[in-house]
């Protein structure tokens, strides 16, 4: 695996020899870890079925769980999917950004049926992270990219997180530092003008509803072997090695504590380790720190992580969603 460090504060990375090599490697069907504003993605050419198969294989991911295709612009997205007036409104308001739109797939789209898991819809995103957009634009290919972690485990927000899980499967690991948003994109299904929230994420429900002018329905959980609509529908996901205890108002001896805000939790001094998602009570900061906090506490070797209550407003909806899945019963 080659590692390429990109400084997003300059534009010089765009002309570096690595940029061309990475684009060539992607076009050749290899796997690349690519930073976005949400999490690091395990990227491959979405129009190449074999390359998509490599993603599923590297992650150990169930084949029925479809992948998001990343493109550089809304106009490119319109070559792959059918955008209703509501979908156009959302794309114009929030792209580039942490929003994925599931829309009817165009027959003429070259996106592999392995990336869409054979569905008649396609998940499209124009990320704010410039590296992914650059690769989509230079290669002219849609880029399939789930989070770059082993299936069911904690999503990666740094290049080192990616290397720990998937280092052996990658041709390139692109390191652009920690992700600014820190939780995956919000996924909305927009079929005609019927908008449903498939997964809460880095764009808050409040922001979406303000643009649409009406409330958005969530989708009820589906269990068992039924094909899930979004990863939120698999019960255990984002799971650390340790057990996870939610809504903890006190700490039991030896637990690791994931906390939020300035107030101490009862028995906090009994914790083997403490990670505060945001001392100032900022949910944006907490989202950015969530997965690295879980990884740090898991690395202490404690058998259990207890989590202080976190508000459900704004990005709190996505944070609580990920924590509930991290705490879900495992196989
Ligand atoms: O922020 C993100 O969304 C990150 C970065 C890398 O962009 N990607 C990500 O991908 O979280 P992934 O594969 O972990 O989650 C995407 C989920 C899939 O698990 C799937 O359930 C849902 O999107 N999805 C994809 N295509 C779909 C479709 N046609 N219909 C419904 N859900 C779909
Ligand atoms: Mg994921």
Coordinates of N, CA, C and O in Angstrom, one line a residue, residues 128-232:
X128 N -18.4 17.2 0.0 CA -17.7 18.5 0.1 C -16.2 18.2 0.1 O -15.4 19.0 -0.3
X129 N -15.8 17.0 0.6 CA -14.3 16.7 0.6 C -13.8 16.8 -0.8 O -14.3 16.1 -1.7
X130 N -12.8 17.6 -1.1 CA -12.3 17.9 -2.4 C -11.5 16.7 -3.1 O -11.5 16.6 -4.3
X131 N -11.0 15.8 -2.3 CA -10.2 14.7 -2.9 C -11.1 13.8 -3.6 O -10.8 13.4 -4.8
X132 N -12.2 13.4 -3.0 CA -13.1 12.5 -3.7 C -13.7 13.2 -5.0 O -13.8 12.5 -6.0
X133 N -14.0 14.4 -4.9 CA -14.6 15.1 -6.1 C -13.5 15.2 -7.2 O -13.8 15.0 -8.4
X134 N -12.3 15.5 -6.8 CA -11.2 15.5 -7.7 C -11.0 14.2 -8.5 O -10.9 14.1 -9.7
X135 N -11.1 13.1 -7.7 CA -10.9 11.8 -8.4 C -12.1 11.4 -9.3 O -11.9 10.9 -10.4
X136 N -13.3 11.8 -8.9 CA -14.5 11.6 -9.8 C -14.3 12.4 -11.0 O -14.6 11.9 -12.1
X137 N -13.9 13.6 -10.9 CA -13.8 14.5 -12.1 C -12.7 14.0 -13.0 O -12.9 13.9 -14.2
X138 N -11.5 13.8 -12.5 CA -10.4 13.4 -13.3 C -10.6 12.0 -14.0 O -10.2 11.9 -15.2
X139 N -11.2 11.1 -13.3 CA -11.4 9.8 -13.9 C -12.6 9.7 -14.8 O -12.8 8.8 -15.6
X140 N -13.6 10.6 -14.5 CA -14.8 10.6 -15.2 C -15.7 9.4 -14.8 O -16.7 9.1 -15.4
X141 N -15.3 8.8 -13.7 CA -16.0 7.6 -13.2 C -16.8 7.9 -11.9 O -16.3 8.7 -11.1
X142 N -18.0 7.3 -11.8 CA -18.7 7.4 -10.5 C -17.9 6.6 -9.5 O -17.3 5.5 -9.9
X143 N -17.7 7.0 -8.3 CA -16.9 6.3 -7.3 C -17.7 5.7 -6.2 O -18.3 6.4 -5.4
X144 N -17.7 4.4 -6.1 CA -18.4 3.7 -5.1 C -17.5 3.8 -3.8 O -16.4 3.5 -3.9
X145 N -18.1 4.1 -2.7 CA -17.3 4.2 -1.5 C -18.2 4.1 -0.2 O -18.8 5.0 0.2
X146 N -18.1 2.9 0.4 CA -18.7 2.8 1.8 C -17.6 3.3 2.7 O -16.5 3.5 2.3
X147 N -17.9 3.4 4.0 CA -16.9 3.7 5.0 C -15.8 2.7 5.0 O -16.1 1.5 4.8
X148 N -14.6 3.2 5.2 CA -13.4 2.3 5.0 C -13.1 1.6 6.3 O -12.0 1.7 6.9
X149 N -14.0 0.7 6.8 CA -13.8 -0.1 8.0 C -14.3 -1.5 7.7 O -15.1 -1.7 6.7
X150 N -14.0 -2.4 8.5 CA -14.5 -3.8 8.3 C -16.0 -3.7 8.6 O -16.4 -2.9 9.5
X151 N -16.8 -4.5 7.9 CA -18.3 -4.4 8.1 C -18.7 -4.6 9.5 O -18.2 -5.5 10.2
X152 N -19.6 -3.7 10.0 CA -20.1 -3.8 11.4 C -19.2 -3.0 12.4 O -19.7 -2.8 13.5
X153 N -18.0 -2.7 12.0 CA -17.1 -2.0 13.0 C -17.2 -0.5 13.0 O -18.0 0.1 12.2
X154 N -16.4 0.2 13.8 CA -16.4 1.6 13.9 C -15.9 2.3 12.6 O -14.9 1.9 12.1
X155 N -16.6 3.3 12.2 CA -16.2 4.0 10.9 C -14.9 4.8 11.2 O -14.7 5.2 12.3
X156 N -14.1 5.0 10.1 CA -12.8 5.6 10.3 C -12.9 7.1 10.0 O -13.4 7.5 9.0
X157 N -12.3 7.9 10.9 CA -12.2 9.4 10.6 C -10.8 9.9 10.5 O -10.6 11.1 10.4
X158 N -9.8 8.9 10.6 CA -8.4 9.3 10.3 C -7.8 8.2 9.4 O -8.3 7.1 9.3
X159 N -6.7 8.5 8.7 CA -6.0 7.6 7.9 C -5.5 6.4 8.7 O -5.5 5.3 8.2
X160 N -5.1 6.7 9.9 CA -4.6 5.5 10.7 C -5.7 4.6 11.1 O -5.4 3.3 11.1
X161 N -6.9 5.0 11.3 CA -8.0 4.1 11.5 C -8.2 3.2 10.3 O -8.4 2.0 10.5
X162 N -8.1 3.8 9.1 CA -8.2 3.0 7.9 C -7.1 1.9 7.8 O -7.4 0.7 7.6
X163 N -5.9 2.3 8.0 CA -4.8 1.4 7.9 C -4.9 0.3 8.9 O -4.6 -0.9 8.5
X164 N -5.5 0.5 10.1 CA -5.6 -0.6 11.1 C -6.6 -1.6 10.6 O -6.4 -2.8 10.8
X165 N -7.7 -1.2 9.9 CA -8.7 -2.2 9.4 C -8.4 -2.8 8.1 O -8.6 -4.0 7.8
X166 N -7.9 -2.0 7.1 CA -8.0 -2.4 5.7 C -6.6 -2.2 5.0 O -6.6 -2.4 3.8
X167 N -5.5 -1.9 5.7 CA -4.2 -1.7 5.1 C -3.8 -2.7 4.1 O -3.3 -2.3 3.0
X168 N -4.2 -3.9 4.3 CA -3.7 -5.0 3.3 C -4.5 -5.0 2.0 O -4.0 -5.6 1.0
X169 N -5.6 -4.4 2.0 CA -6.5 -4.4 0.8 C -6.3 -3.3 -0.2 O -6.8 -3.3 -1.3
X170 N -5.5 -2.3 0.3 CA -5.5 -1.0 -0.5 C -4.3 -0.9 -1.4 O -3.2 -1.3 -1.1
X171 N -4.6 -0.2 -2.6 CA -3.4 0.2 -3.4 C -2.9 1.5 -2.9 O -1.7 1.7 -2.8
X172 N -3.8 2.4 -2.5 CA -3.4 3.7 -2.0 C -4.2 4.1 -0.7 O -5.4 3.8 -0.7
X173 N -3.6 4.7 0.2 CA -4.3 5.3 1.3 C -4.0 6.8 1.3 O -2.8 7.3 1.3
X174 N -5.0 7.6 1.1 CA -4.8 9.1 1.0 C -5.1 9.7 2.4 O -6.2 9.5 2.9
X175 N -4.2 10.4 2.9 CA -4.3 11.0 4.3 C -4.5 12.5 4.1 O -3.6 13.2 3.8
X176 N -5.7 13.0 4.5 CA -5.9 14.4 4.5 C -6.3 14.9 5.9 O -7.0 15.9 6.1
X177 N -5.8 14.1 6.9 CA -6.1 14.5 8.3 C -7.5 14.1 8.7 O -8.2 13.4 8.0
X178 N -7.9 14.5 10.0 CA -9.2 14.0 10.5 C -10.4 14.6 9.7 O -10.3 15.7 9.2
X179 N -11.5 13.8 9.6 CA -12.7 14.3 8.9 C -13.4 15.4 9.7 O -13.4 15.3 11.0
X180 N -13.9 16.4 9.1 CA -14.4 17.5 9.8 C -15.8 17.2 10.4 O -16.2 17.7 11.4
X181 N -16.6 16.5 9.6 CA -18.0 16.2 10.1 C -18.0 15.0 11.1 O -18.6 15.1 12.1
X182 N -17.4 13.9 10.7 CA -17.2 12.8 11.6 C -18.2 11.7 11.6 O -18.0 10.6 12.2
X183 N -19.4 12.0 11.2 CA -20.4 10.9 11.0 C -20.8 10.8 9.5 O -20.7 11.8 8.8
X184 N -21.3 9.7 9.1 CA -21.6 9.5 7.7 C -22.7 10.5 7.2 O -23.5 11.0 8.0
X185 N -22.9 10.5 5.9 CA -23.9 11.4 5.3 C -25.3 11.0 5.7 O -25.6 9.8 6.0
X186 N -26.2 11.9 5.8 CA -27.6 11.7 5.9 C -28.1 11.1 4.6 O -27.8 11.6 3.5
X187 N -28.9 10.0 4.7 CA -29.4 9.4 3.5 C -30.9 9.6 3.4 O -31.7 9.3 4.3
X188 N -31.3 10.3 2.3 CA -32.8 10.5 2.0 C -33.2 9.7 0.8 O -32.4 9.8 -0.2
X189 N -34.3 9.0 0.8 CA -34.8 8.5 -0.4 C -35.8 9.5 -0.9 O -36.7 10.0 -0.2
X190 N -35.6 9.8 -2.2 CA -36.5 10.8 -2.8 C -37.0 10.2 -4.1 O -36.4 10.3 -5.2
X191 N -38.2 9.5 -4.0 CA -38.8 8.9 -5.2 C -40.1 9.7 -5.5 O -40.9 9.9 -4.6
X192 N -40.1 10.3 -6.7 CA -41.1 11.3 -7.0 C -40.9 12.4 -5.9 O -39.8 12.8 -5.7
X193 N -42.0 12.8 -5.3 CA -41.8 13.8 -4.3 C -42.0 13.3 -2.9 O -42.3 14.0 -1.9
X194 N -41.8 12.0 -2.8 CA -41.9 11.3 -1.5 C -40.5 11.2 -0.9 O -39.7 10.4 -1.3
X195 N -40.3 12.0 0.2 CA -39.0 12.0 0.8 C -39.0 11.3 2.2 O -39.9 11.5 3.0
X196 N -38.1 10.3 2.3 CA -38.0 9.6 3.6 C -36.5 9.6 4.0 O -35.6 9.4 3.3
X197 N -36.4 9.6 5.4 CA -35.1 9.6 6.0 C -34.6 8.1 6.2 O -35.2 7.4 7.0
X198 N -33.6 7.7 5.4 CA -33.2 6.3 5.6 C -32.1 6.2 6.6 O -31.9 5.1 7.3
X199 N -31.3 7.2 6.8 CA -30.2 7.2 7.8 C -30.0 8.6 8.3 O -29.6 9.5 7.4
X200 N -30.1 8.9 9.6 CA -29.7 10.2 10.0 C -28.2 10.4 9.9 O -27.4 9.3 10.0
X201 N -27.6 11.5 9.7 CA -26.2 11.7 9.5 C -25.8 13.1 9.6 O -26.4 13.9 10.4
X202 N -24.7 13.5 8.9 CA -24.0 14.7 9.1 C -24.8 16.0 8.7 O -24.3 17.1 9.0
X203 N -25.9 15.8 8.0 CA -26.8 17.0 7.8 C -28.1 16.8 8.6 O -28.7 15.7 8.6
X204 N -28.4 17.8 9.4 CA -29.5 17.5 10.4 C -30.9 17.6 9.7 O -31.1 18.2 8.7
X205 N -31.8 16.8 10.4 CA -33.2 16.8 9.9 C -33.8 18.2 9.9 O -34.5 18.6 9.0
X206 N -33.4 19.0 10.9 CA -33.9 20.4 11.0 C -33.6 21.2 9.7 O -34.4 21.9 9.2
X207 N -32.3 21.1 9.3 CA -31.8 21.8 8.1 C -32.6 21.3 6.8 O -33.0 22.1 5.9
X208 N -32.8 20.0 6.7 CA -33.6 19.4 5.6 C -35.0 19.9 5.6 O -35.5 20.4 4.6
X209 N -35.6 19.9 6.7 CA -37.1 20.2 6.8 C -37.2 21.7 6.5 O -38.2 22.2 6.0
X210 N -36.2 22.5 6.9 CA -36.3 24.0 6.7 C -36.3 24.2 5.1 O -37.0 25.1 4.7
X211 N -35.6 23.5 4.4 CA -35.6 23.7 2.9 C -36.8 23.1 2.3 O -37.4 23.7 1.4
X212 N -37.3 21.9 2.8 CA -38.5 21.3 2.1 C -39.8 22.0 2.6 O -40.8 22.1 1.8
X213 N -39.8 22.6 3.8 CA -41.0 23.2 4.3 C -42.0 22.2 4.9 O -43.1 22.6 5.1
X214 N -41.6 21.0 5.1 CA -42.5 20.0 5.8 C -41.6 19.0 6.5 O -40.4 18.9 6.3
X215 N -42.3 18.2 7.4 CA -41.5 17.2 8.2 C -41.2 16.0 7.3 O -42.0 15.6 6.5
X216 N -40.1 15.3 7.6 CA -39.7 14.2 6.9 C -39.9 12.9 7.7 O -39.5 12.9 8.9
X217 N -40.5 11.9 7.1 CA -40.7 10.7 7.9 C -39.4 9.8 7.9 O -38.7 9.7 6.8
X218 N -39.2 9.1 9.0 CA -38.1 8.1 9.0 C -38.7 6.8 8.5 O -39.9 6.7 8.2
X219 N -37.8 5.8 8.4 CA -38.3 4.5 7.9 C -38.2 3.5 9.1 O -37.2 3.5 9.8
X220 N -39.2 2.7 9.3 CA -39.2 1.8 10.4 C -38.1 0.7 10.2 O -37.7 0.4 9.1
X221 N -37.6 0.2 11.3 CA -36.5 -0.8 11.3 C -37.0 -2.1 10.6 O -38.1 -2.5 10.9
X222 N -36.2 -2.7 9.8 CA -36.5 -4.0 9.3 C -35.4 -5.0 9.8 O -34.2 -4.7 9.8
X223 N -35.9 -6.1 10.4 CA -34.9 -7.0 10.9 C -34.7 -8.2 10.0 O -35.1 -8.2 8.9
X224 N -34.0 -9.2 10.6 CA -33.8 -10.5 9.9 C -33.1 -10.4 8.6 O -32.2 -9.6 8.4
X225 N -33.5 -11.2 7.6 CA -32.7 -11.4 6.4 C -33.2 -10.4 5.3 O -32.6 -10.4 4.2
X226 N -34.3 -9.7 5.6 CA -34.8 -8.8 4.5 C -33.7 -7.8 4.1 O -33.0 -7.3 4.9
X227 N -33.6 -7.5 2.8 CA -32.6 -6.6 2.4 C -32.8 -5.3 3.0 O -33.8 -4.7 3.0
X228 N -31.7 -4.7 3.7 CA -31.9 -3.4 4.4 C -31.8 -2.3 3.4 O -31.2 -2.4 2.4
X229 N -32.5 -1.2 3.7 CA -32.5 0.0 2.9 C -31.3 0.8 3.2 O -30.8 1.5 2.3
X230 N -30.8 0.8 4.4 CA -29.7 1.6 4.8 C -29.0 0.8 5.9 O -29.6 0.0 6.6
X231 N -27.7 1.1 6.2 CA -27.0 0.3 7.2 C -27.6 0.4 8.6 O -27.5 -0.4 9.4
X232 N -28.3 1.5 8.8 CA -29.0 1.7 10.0 C -30.0 0.6 10.3 O -30.4 0.4 11.4

